[in-house]
Amino acid sequence: MLVWPLVVAGAVAPAGPDRAWSALADNRPQDVLRQIRRDADSRAHRLAWAAARIGAQPATDASMREAEAVLAELESGTDELAAEAAYLRARIYQLHLNTPDFAQAARLYAELAGRQPGSHWAQLGLVKLGLLKLYLLPDLTDPGADRLAAAEALLPRIHEPLLRRDLELQIGQAGIVLHQPQARFLPHLIAAVEAGGITGNAREDLMVQIGVLSERAGDWARAREYFERYLAEYPTNVRAFTIREKLAEVKRRLAREGGA
Amino acid sequence: MRRRRAKFGWVLLVGAYAASVFWFLTRAEPVIQRRDVTIYFAHWQIERGPPDGINAAIRRYEELNPRVHVVQLQIPGATIYPQWMRSNLAGETGPDLMEWGAWLPGQKDIPARYFAPLTAELAKPNPYNVGTSQEKIPWQDTFHDKLLAPKRDSPDPGQIYGVNITESTLRLFCNVELMKEILGRVVVPKNFDDLRKILAQVQDFSRRTGRTVHGLAGSRDTTRAVAQSVFVAPLLGVNQRLDDGGTLYLYNRQVLAAYLAGRWRYSEPAVRAGLQLVRETTNAMKPGFIQLRRDDAMIEFLRGQALFFFYGTWDATSLRRLASFKIQPMKLMQAMPDDPEVGRYVLGQGGEGIGETSLAMYLNKASRHPAEALDFLKFLTSVPGQQLFTDASLWLPAVNGAVVPEEIRNFRDYQEGISFGQAPYDMIGTEVSMNWDRNFYQLSGENGSAEKFAAAMDAAMPAAIREDLKAELRATLVLVKPQDPVIVGWAGLAGDKARIRREESEAAQTMSEGLALQMKLQLEQAK
């Protein structure tokens, strides 16, 4: 009875943050914007609002600036929410503005990692900073830049195993497209797959890659190991025929060189 | 006059009443549903077979689950389905389970926006497999190809959004009686050169008898299928050369980027050799085939005006039910190293892999009954569900453990050999495909040649490929950007499920972001 006038008037009762988190997780940012006001009382609500503003369509620079203003206010704390806000702010500059500002994004990630190095969001930010260094900073006009080394330098600062794995994988893949020597990037691919948890085609590709690249480098023992593991996991895949042939060849080589 | 008008009125009234009673009794939905839950299952496989197979599974499922009613919606594909799907999803009125395909133009964003990932469910055994050979095996591993295409087509490299209902491959369907009439016996081609000789004999037969008979039923759709099959053999060496990462598999973006980097050309000898094979096969089709569609080719074949119809095994049931003659499915064998025309470019026997499972069904995020919809999907892809499907449809099952009916057993007789997955030189993006079709007249027919076509393609390709690579980059970013708020959402929720989903989303986003940056780099390097 009491809420009836509100319902009639079209107002919506304030929602707990869980409802907003669920809507965000379900890729329904517009629902969050309907539930929460920009100047909501709780910081969690304001963070949810800013995240929804980033995700809602149409995504314009003006909406990103609105989100950034809220995030800038939230990041002034020292808790995990502040770190999350700082991370999202960097993401706006890296990904969501019509003309990204990669240098500014890199600066924000670095500041966050300096301020709250143990935070999950700082750790995730270091992975994204690694991507920037691999492909975008400095830009392609600097052919002498050792892009892999710049990203590798971030690895010791990432303590979360899954995030470290993700950056290892990115360094490995970047090594291929940047035509780096195999010895520079293959260890990163191996570290990524051995860290575990990579699923789907990405895992299949990695297993084949390590086997084939090891074979190309003449590391027959490692090639055999990964070919055998691949065939055990994916015996009927389209690549299985070629890998069986390669495995037979690798075994012949090992036998000939006494490494079997 | 007045009495006659009144009489006419009464007749009209009684007629309308009778029609409405008939409609009410036979067509109308019941006013009160007898079951608590109704789930809707939409697909475009309106060929002969699948609707029967799905109905058979639905009947059994409804016996097992009296609360649930499953409605099969058959929506015509190609032109209608994509718009129907998009508008219903946007309006949150979409069915609970929907078919989707990565090749549907302009629909790449659909899974990430509207479908729920099934990765976690796929890691657990399918409860409907209890008592079968697939009991205790993770659902994902019960599929014959372990869901190759849903993994490949996933917007997030680590996630699986869809499950497949059937398995298909391409086959050369032969009119047995016509072959006996032309060749005196049934000849199964063992390599491409055998096929070449058969096609020449058909041409000779037609010339001698004055009867209109072509070697291959012709259409634009079937030409694509033929081209993809015969084109690849001389390109195996090119594939190996482009495979920097050693994945033994080339994705579209890799082929696009390699062209921009000047690492292959249509006019290089091995690619021209592939084009020559395409020319040989399409010259066995009737003039003007490029204006025709798959159904036209099927009619040509069913009328006995073509010896072979080359297309997917998904058409086999329709062909069997509609043809007045015996049909024998055969493999379209690829050129071998001893091929007299192109053999010097062929490294070895090309492979078909193990066939791919297909007819991918997805769970709508906005489903009002996600648990029941997922449960039906599990039944349909269980051993008992698949047995019902395959027996009634004569389409291959997608999972291990279901017995393949005798009539279609040889569909699974795959050619083993070297395979680079898609290696899609003719299908590497919308612009490239359009240029392929637009210039095809320069390849086939009396005035066409592999050289002319290759020159035309190489002239058009730099701009077309750049556009396609940009489109691929845009499509990837469309998937990457919405993940930021999604990750924040999962991070805010408590519990293991939320933590795992956050971790998966973070990993998948980083992988997709990496791919986007690789494409950006490749575009900039080729400026």
Short mmCIF file of C-alpha atoms in Angstrom, two decimals, chain B residues 122-498:
data_model
loop_
_atom_site.label_atom_id
_atom_site.label_comp_id
_atom_site.label_asym_id
_atom_site.label_seq_id
_atom_site.Cartn_x
_atom_site.Cartn_y
_atom_site.Cartn_z
CA LEU B 122 30.27 -28.40 -20.81
CA ALA B 123 32.97 -29.36 -18.33
CA LYS B 124 30.50 -31.57 -16.44
CA PRO B 125 29.05 -34.90 -17.64
CA ASN B 126 25.71 -34.80 -19.41
CA PRO B 127 23.18 -36.34 -16.97
CA TYR B 128 21.18 -37.86 -19.83
CA ASN B 129 24.20 -39.99 -20.73
CA VAL B 130 23.91 -42.13 -17.59
CA GLY B 131 24.00 -45.78 -18.61
CA THR B 132 25.59 -45.04 -21.99
CA SER B 133 29.17 -45.19 -23.25
CA GLN B 134 29.45 -41.44 -22.59
CA GLU B 135 28.54 -41.60 -18.91
CA LYS B 136 30.96 -39.64 -16.70
CA ILE B 137 32.62 -38.05 -19.73
CA PRO B 138 32.52 -34.21 -19.72
CA TRP B 139 29.71 -33.06 -21.98
CA GLN B 140 32.15 -31.23 -24.26
CA ASP B 141 34.20 -34.38 -24.86
CA THR B 142 31.18 -36.42 -25.89
CA PHE B 143 31.01 -34.48 -29.17
CA HIS B 144 32.74 -36.19 -32.06
CA ASP B 145 34.99 -33.19 -32.76
CA LYS B 146 34.92 -31.82 -29.20
CA LEU B 147 33.03 -28.79 -30.53
CA LEU B 148 35.67 -27.52 -32.90
CA ALA B 149 33.51 -24.84 -34.55
CA PRO B 150 31.89 -23.40 -31.40
CA LYS B 151 35.38 -23.06 -29.95
CA ARG B 152 36.76 -21.51 -33.13
CA ASP B 153 33.78 -19.15 -33.53
CA SER B 154 33.61 -18.12 -29.90
CA PRO B 155 33.84 -14.37 -29.30
CA ASP B 156 36.06 -15.14 -26.30
CA PRO B 157 38.90 -17.54 -27.13
CA GLY B 158 38.47 -19.44 -23.86
CA GLN B 159 34.69 -19.70 -23.84
CA ILE B 160 32.22 -21.99 -25.58
CA TYR B 161 28.80 -20.57 -26.25
CA GLY B 162 27.11 -23.19 -28.42
CA VAL B 163 26.64 -26.93 -28.81
CA ASN B 164 26.13 -28.77 -32.06
CA ILE B 165 23.33 -31.09 -33.00
CA THR B 166 24.69 -32.82 -36.06
CA GLU B 167 27.80 -33.38 -38.11
CA SER B 168 28.23 -32.64 -41.77
CA THR B 169 30.69 -32.78 -44.57
CA LEU B 170 30.72 -32.21 -48.31
CA ARG B 171 29.97 -35.04 -50.70
CA LEU B 172 29.59 -35.62 -54.41
CA PHE B 173 26.09 -37.07 -54.83
CA CYS B 174 26.02 -39.23 -57.94
CA ASN B 175 23.01 -40.17 -60.08
CA VAL B 176 23.86 -43.87 -60.32
CA GLU B 177 21.59 -44.68 -63.26
CA LEU B 178 22.86 -41.74 -65.29
CA MET B 179 26.45 -42.74 -64.57
CA LYS B 180 25.79 -46.27 -65.78
CA GLU B 181 24.21 -44.85 -68.93
CA ILE B 182 27.17 -42.60 -69.65
CA LEU B 183 30.11 -44.71 -68.43
CA GLY B 184 28.59 -48.17 -68.60
CA ARG B 185 29.31 -48.75 -64.91
CA VAL B 186 29.68 -46.98 -61.61
CA VAL B 187 33.10 -45.39 -61.32
CA VAL B 188 34.12 -43.96 -57.94
CA PRO B 189 36.82 -41.30 -58.53
CA LYS B 190 39.91 -42.10 -56.46
CA ASN B 191 41.64 -38.80 -57.16
CA PHE B 192 40.96 -35.54 -58.93
CA ASP B 193 42.27 -36.82 -62.23
CA ASP B 194 39.64 -39.61 -62.19
CA LEU B 195 36.96 -36.95 -61.72
CA ARG B 196 38.46 -34.89 -64.53
CA LYS B 197 38.12 -37.87 -66.87
CA ILE B 198 34.54 -38.58 -65.82
CA LEU B 199 33.56 -34.93 -66.42
CA ALA B 200 35.12 -35.11 -69.90
CA GLN B 201 33.12 -38.25 -70.68
CA VAL B 202 29.90 -36.54 -69.61
CA GLN B 203 30.66 -33.65 -71.96
CA ASP B 204 31.33 -36.10 -74.76
CA PHE B 205 28.10 -37.98 -74.03
CA SER B 206 26.09 -34.77 -74.13
CA ARG B 207 27.69 -33.77 -77.44
CA ARG B 208 27.10 -37.18 -79.02
CA THR B 209 23.50 -37.63 -77.89
CA GLY B 210 22.36 -34.02 -78.00
CA ARG B 211 20.98 -34.41 -74.47
CA THR B 212 21.53 -31.61 -72.00
CA VAL B 213 23.62 -33.27 -69.32
CA HIS B 214 26.32 -31.57 -67.30
CA GLY B 215 28.94 -33.11 -65.08
CA LEU B 216 28.10 -30.97 -62.06
CA ALA B 217 24.82 -29.31 -61.13
CA GLY B 218 25.61 -25.61 -61.15
CA SER B 219 24.94 -22.68 -58.84
CA ARG B 220 26.80 -19.96 -57.02
CA ASP B 221 26.40 -21.76 -53.68
CA THR B 222 27.61 -25.14 -54.88
CA THR B 223 30.48 -23.46 -56.75
CA ARG B 224 31.72 -22.07 -53.44
CA ALA B 225 31.68 -25.56 -51.96
CA VAL B 226 33.47 -27.05 -54.97
CA ALA B 227 36.05 -24.27 -54.98
CA GLN B 228 36.84 -24.70 -51.29
CA SER B 229 37.37 -28.42 -51.81
CA VAL B 230 39.53 -28.45 -54.93
CA PHE B 231 41.35 -25.15 -54.48
CA VAL B 232 43.29 -26.14 -51.38
CA ALA B 233 45.48 -29.03 -52.59
CA PRO B 234 48.09 -26.92 -54.44
CA LEU B 235 47.99 -24.37 -51.62
CA LEU B 236 49.28 -26.63 -48.87
CA GLY B 237 52.80 -25.33 -49.48
CA VAL B 238 51.60 -21.72 -49.30
CA ASN B 239 49.83 -22.51 -46.03
CA GLN B 240 52.98 -23.93 -44.53
CA ARG B 241 54.92 -20.87 -45.62
CA LEU B 242 52.42 -18.53 -43.92
CA ASP B 243 52.21 -20.51 -40.69
CA ASP B 244 54.67 -18.41 -38.65
CA GLY B 245 53.16 -19.45 -35.35
CA GLY B 246 53.31 -23.17 -36.09
CA THR B 247 49.62 -23.75 -35.36
CA LEU B 248 49.12 -25.91 -38.49
CA TYR B 249 45.92 -23.94 -38.89
CA LEU B 250 45.27 -20.60 -40.57
CA TYR B 251 42.62 -18.19 -39.40
CA ASN B 252 41.05 -15.64 -41.74
CA ARG B 253 42.95 -12.76 -40.19
CA GLN B 254 46.28 -14.52 -40.80
CA VAL B 255 45.55 -15.04 -44.51
CA LEU B 256 44.41 -11.40 -44.80
CA ALA B 257 47.47 -10.05 -43.02
CA ALA B 258 49.83 -12.24 -45.03
CA TYR B 259 48.40 -10.87 -48.28
CA LEU B 260 48.84 -7.28 -47.09
CA ALA B 261 52.43 -8.10 -46.17
CA GLY B 262 52.98 -9.29 -49.75
CA ARG B 263 53.53 -12.91 -48.72
CA TRP B 264 51.14 -14.46 -51.24
CA ARG B 265 49.40 -13.45 -54.44
CA TYR B 266 46.61 -14.96 -56.55
CA SER B 267 48.98 -14.82 -59.49
CA GLU B 268 51.69 -16.95 -57.90
CA PRO B 269 51.97 -20.38 -59.54
CA ALA B 270 50.60 -22.54 -56.72
CA VAL B 271 47.53 -20.34 -56.23
CA ARG B 272 46.95 -20.21 -59.99
CA ALA B 273 47.14 -24.01 -60.03
CA GLY B 274 44.36 -24.07 -57.43
CA LEU B 275 42.33 -21.67 -59.56
CA GLN B 276 42.88 -23.93 -62.56
CA LEU B 277 41.22 -26.78 -60.66
CA VAL B 278 38.28 -24.55 -59.79
CA ARG B 279 37.99 -23.64 -63.46
CA GLU B 280 38.00 -27.29 -64.51
CA THR B 281 35.14 -28.15 -62.18
CA THR B 282 33.00 -25.11 -62.91
CA ASN B 283 33.41 -25.66 -66.64
CA ALA B 284 31.40 -28.84 -66.05
CA MET B 285 28.43 -26.72 -64.92
CA LYS B 286 25.78 -25.21 -67.16
CA PRO B 287 26.30 -21.67 -68.49
CA GLY B 288 25.05 -18.92 -66.17
CA PHE B 289 25.43 -21.04 -63.03
CA ILE B 290 26.81 -18.13 -61.05
CA GLN B 291 23.34 -16.51 -61.11
CA LEU B 292 21.69 -19.62 -59.65
CA ARG B 293 21.25 -20.80 -56.07
CA ARG B 294 21.56 -24.15 -54.35
CA ASP B 295 17.90 -25.09 -54.96
CA ASP B 296 18.32 -24.55 -58.72
CA ALA B 297 21.28 -26.92 -58.75
CA MET B 298 19.30 -29.48 -56.79
CA ILE B 299 16.43 -29.29 -59.28
CA GLU B 300 18.88 -29.70 -62.17
CA PHE B 301 20.28 -32.83 -60.51
CA LEU B 302 16.85 -34.25 -59.64
CA ARG B 303 15.73 -33.80 -63.25
CA GLY B 304 18.62 -35.99 -64.40
CA GLN B 305 20.36 -33.08 -66.13
CA ALA B 306 23.57 -33.34 -64.11
CA LEU B 307 25.59 -36.38 -63.11
CA PHE B 308 26.78 -35.00 -59.79
CA PHE B 309 25.42 -32.61 -57.18
CA PHE B 310 28.19 -31.45 -54.87
CA TYR B 311 27.15 -30.03 -51.54
CA GLY B 312 26.76 -30.81 -47.87
CA THR B 313 25.50 -34.03 -46.41
CA TRP B 314 22.75 -31.85 -44.93
CA ASP B 315 21.03 -32.15 -48.31
CA ALA B 316 21.28 -35.94 -48.44
CA THR B 317 17.90 -36.63 -46.84
CA SER B 318 16.12 -34.19 -49.17
CA LEU B 319 17.84 -35.74 -52.18
CA ARG B 320 16.96 -39.28 -51.12
CA ARG B 321 13.32 -38.42 -50.51
CA LEU B 322 12.88 -36.42 -53.69
CA ALA B 323 14.95 -38.31 -56.28
CA SER B 324 13.43 -40.92 -58.57
CA PHE B 325 16.84 -42.57 -59.04
CA LYS B 326 19.45 -44.17 -56.84
CA ILE B 327 21.98 -41.76 -55.35
CA GLN B 328 25.48 -42.72 -54.25
CA PRO B 329 27.48 -40.26 -52.15
CA MET B 330 31.17 -40.09 -53.10
CA LYS B 331 34.14 -38.07 -51.91
CA LEU B 332 35.43 -35.24 -54.05
CA MET B 333 39.06 -36.26 -54.01
CA GLN B 334 41.74 -33.61 -54.03
CA ALA B 335 44.56 -33.42 -56.54
CA MET B 336 47.57 -35.56 -55.65
CA PRO B 337 51.31 -35.10 -56.27
CA ASP B 338 50.99 -37.28 -59.40
CA ASP B 339 48.24 -35.09 -60.90
CA PRO B 340 49.25 -34.40 -64.53
CA GLU B 341 48.18 -30.73 -64.39
CA VAL B 342 48.98 -29.39 -60.93
CA GLY B 343 50.81 -32.25 -59.20
CA ARG B 344 54.09 -30.39 -58.88
CA TYR B 345 52.46 -27.97 -56.43
CA VAL B 346 50.81 -30.62 -54.28
CA LEU B 347 52.71 -31.70 -51.16
CA GLY B 348 50.62 -34.75 -50.35
CA GLN B 349 47.19 -36.10 -49.66
CA GLY B 350 44.90 -33.36 -48.43
CA GLY B 351 42.70 -34.30 -45.52
CA GLU B 352 39.08 -33.72 -44.63
CA GLY B 353 39.85 -33.88 -40.94
CA ILE B 354 37.15 -35.72 -39.07
CA GLY B 355 34.26 -33.66 -40.28
CA GLU B 356 32.91 -30.89 -38.16
CA THR B 357 29.88 -30.98 -35.98
CA SER B 358 27.41 -28.28 -36.90
CA LEU B 359 23.91 -26.85 -36.40
CA ALA B 360 25.04 -24.89 -33.39
CA MET B 361 22.39 -24.05 -30.80
CA TYR B 362 22.78 -21.24 -28.28
CA LEU B 363 21.08 -20.41 -24.99
CA ASN B 364 19.45 -16.98 -25.02
CA LYS B 365 20.60 -14.95 -22.00
CA ALA B 366 17.11 -13.49 -21.77
CA SER B 367 15.45 -16.91 -21.66
CA ARG B 368 12.66 -17.06 -19.11
CA HIS B 369 13.43 -20.72 -18.46
CA PRO B 370 17.21 -21.08 -18.80
CA ALA B 371 17.43 -24.21 -16.62
CA GLU B 372 14.81 -26.06 -18.65
CA ALA B 373 16.23 -24.86 -21.97
CA LEU B 374 19.70 -26.03 -21.00
CA ASP B 375 18.26 -29.32 -19.82
CA PHE B 376 16.56 -29.90 -23.18
CA LEU B 377 19.80 -29.06 -24.96
CA LYS B 378 21.54 -31.68 -22.84
CA PHE B 379 18.93 -34.26 -23.74
CA LEU B 380 19.08 -33.45 -27.44
CA THR B 381 22.86 -33.88 -27.40
CA SER B 382 22.86 -36.98 -25.21
CA VAL B 383 23.34 -40.44 -26.68
CA PRO B 384 19.60 -41.31 -26.46
CA GLY B 385 18.55 -37.88 -27.77
CA GLN B 386 21.00 -38.04 -30.65
CA GLN B 387 19.90 -41.58 -31.52
CA LEU B 388 16.32 -40.37 -31.90
CA PHE B 389 17.51 -37.38 -33.92
CA THR B 390 19.72 -39.32 -36.32
CA ASP B 391 17.25 -42.19 -36.86
CA ALA B 392 14.40 -39.83 -37.73
CA SER B 393 16.42 -37.27 -39.74
CA LEU B 394 19.11 -39.37 -41.36
CA TRP B 395 21.53 -36.61 -40.41
CA LEU B 396 24.70 -37.65 -38.63
CA PRO B 397 24.73 -37.44 -34.84
CA ALA B 398 27.14 -34.94 -33.29
CA VAL B 399 28.10 -37.10 -30.31
CA ASN B 400 29.97 -40.33 -29.82
CA GLY B 401 28.00 -43.36 -28.80
CA ALA B 402 24.96 -42.92 -31.05
CA VAL B 403 24.74 -45.59 -33.73
CA VAL B 404 24.96 -44.12 -37.22
CA PRO B 405 22.19 -45.48 -39.47
CA GLU B 406 23.40 -47.72 -42.28
CA GLU B 407 22.17 -45.35 -45.03
CA ILE B 408 24.53 -42.54 -43.94
CA ARG B 409 27.41 -44.51 -42.48
CA ASN B 410 29.79 -43.59 -45.29
CA PHE B 411 29.35 -39.87 -44.51
CA ARG B 412 31.84 -40.50 -41.72
CA ASP B 413 34.35 -42.14 -44.02
CA TYR B 414 36.66 -39.13 -43.94
CA GLN B 415 39.79 -38.77 -46.01
CA GLU B 416 42.83 -38.57 -43.78
CA GLY B 417 45.56 -36.18 -44.81
CA ILE B 418 47.16 -32.80 -44.35
CA SER B 419 44.73 -30.10 -43.32
CA PHE B 420 45.13 -26.45 -42.46
CA GLY B 421 41.64 -25.96 -41.21
CA GLN B 422 39.89 -23.26 -43.13
CA ALA B 423 42.79 -21.83 -45.12
CA PRO B 424 40.10 -19.76 -46.77
CA TYR B 425 41.69 -18.03 -49.74
CA ASP B 426 38.33 -17.51 -51.42
CA MET B 427 36.30 -16.70 -48.31
CA ILE B 428 38.51 -14.39 -46.31
CA GLY B 429 35.98 -11.66 -45.68
CA THR B 430 32.97 -9.87 -47.12
CA GLU B 431 34.86 -7.62 -49.54
CA VAL B 432 37.11 -10.43 -50.76
CA SER B 433 34.13 -12.73 -51.27
CA MET B 434 32.28 -10.06 -53.22
CA ASN B 435 35.29 -9.56 -55.45
CA TRP B 436 35.59 -13.31 -55.92
CA ASP B 437 31.96 -13.48 -57.14
CA ARG B 438 32.22 -10.29 -59.18
CA ASN B 439 35.27 -11.51 -61.07
CA PHE B 440 34.35 -15.16 -61.35
CA TYR B 441 33.34 -14.76 -65.01
CA GLN B 442 37.02 -14.18 -65.71
CA LEU B 443 37.84 -17.65 -64.40
CA SER B 444 35.17 -19.87 -65.92
CA GLY B 445 33.85 -20.37 -69.43
CA GLU B 446 35.50 -20.19 -72.83
CA ASN B 447 36.89 -16.71 -72.33
CA GLY B 448 38.04 -17.20 -68.76
CA SER B 449 41.38 -18.33 -67.42
CA ALA B 450 43.19 -18.71 -64.13
CA GLU B 451 45.61 -15.97 -65.23
CA LYS B 452 42.86 -13.44 -66.01
CA PHE B 453 41.06 -14.11 -62.76
CA ALA B 454 44.27 -13.96 -60.71
CA ALA B 455 45.20 -10.62 -62.29
CA ALA B 456 41.75 -9.21 -61.56
CA MET B 457 41.87 -10.42 -57.96
CA ASP B 458 45.35 -9.07 -57.35
CA ALA B 459 44.23 -5.69 -58.65
CA ALA B 460 41.23 -5.57 -56.34
CA MET B 461 42.63 -7.32 -53.31
CA PRO B 462 44.81 -4.77 -51.51
CA ALA B 463 41.84 -2.45 -50.92
CA ALA B 464 39.38 -5.30 -50.33
CA ILE B 465 41.62 -7.11 -47.88
CA ARG B 466 42.39 -3.93 -45.99
CA GLU B 467 38.63 -3.35 -45.59
CA ASP B 468 38.08 -6.94 -44.43
CA LEU B 469 40.91 -6.79 -41.92
CA LYS B 470 39.56 -3.49 -40.58
CA ALA B 471 36.11 -5.09 -40.28
CA GLU B 472 37.63 -8.03 -38.41
CA LEU B 473 39.40 -5.61 -36.09
CA ARG B 474 36.18 -3.66 -35.47
CA ALA B 475 34.27 -6.87 -34.78
CA THR B 476 36.89 -7.94 -32.25
CA LEU B 477 36.77 -4.58 -30.46
CA VAL B 478 32.98 -4.73 -30.35
CA LEU B 479 33.43 -7.89 -28.31
CA VAL B 480 36.29 -6.60 -26.15
CA LYS B 481 34.81 -3.30 -24.98
CA PRO B 482 31.63 -4.56 -23.26
CA GLN B 483 33.73 -6.96 -21.22
CA ASP B 484 35.00 -4.18 -18.91
CA PRO B 485 31.63 -3.60 -17.20
CA VAL B 486 30.95 -7.35 -17.31
CA ILE B 487 34.17 -8.01 -15.38
CA VAL B 488 33.25 -5.32 -12.86
CA GLY B 489 29.88 -7.05 -12.45
CA TRP B 490 31.38 -10.46 -11.75
CA ALA B 491 33.92 -8.90 -9.39
CA GLY B 492 31.12 -7.37 -7.33
CA LEU B 493 29.31 -10.66 -6.84
CA ALA B 494 30.29 -13.14 -4.16
CA GLY B 495 30.91 -16.87 -4.58
CA ASP B 496 33.04 -19.25 -6.59
CA LYS B 497 30.89 -19.09 -9.70
CA ALA B 498 31.30 -15.33 -9.91
#
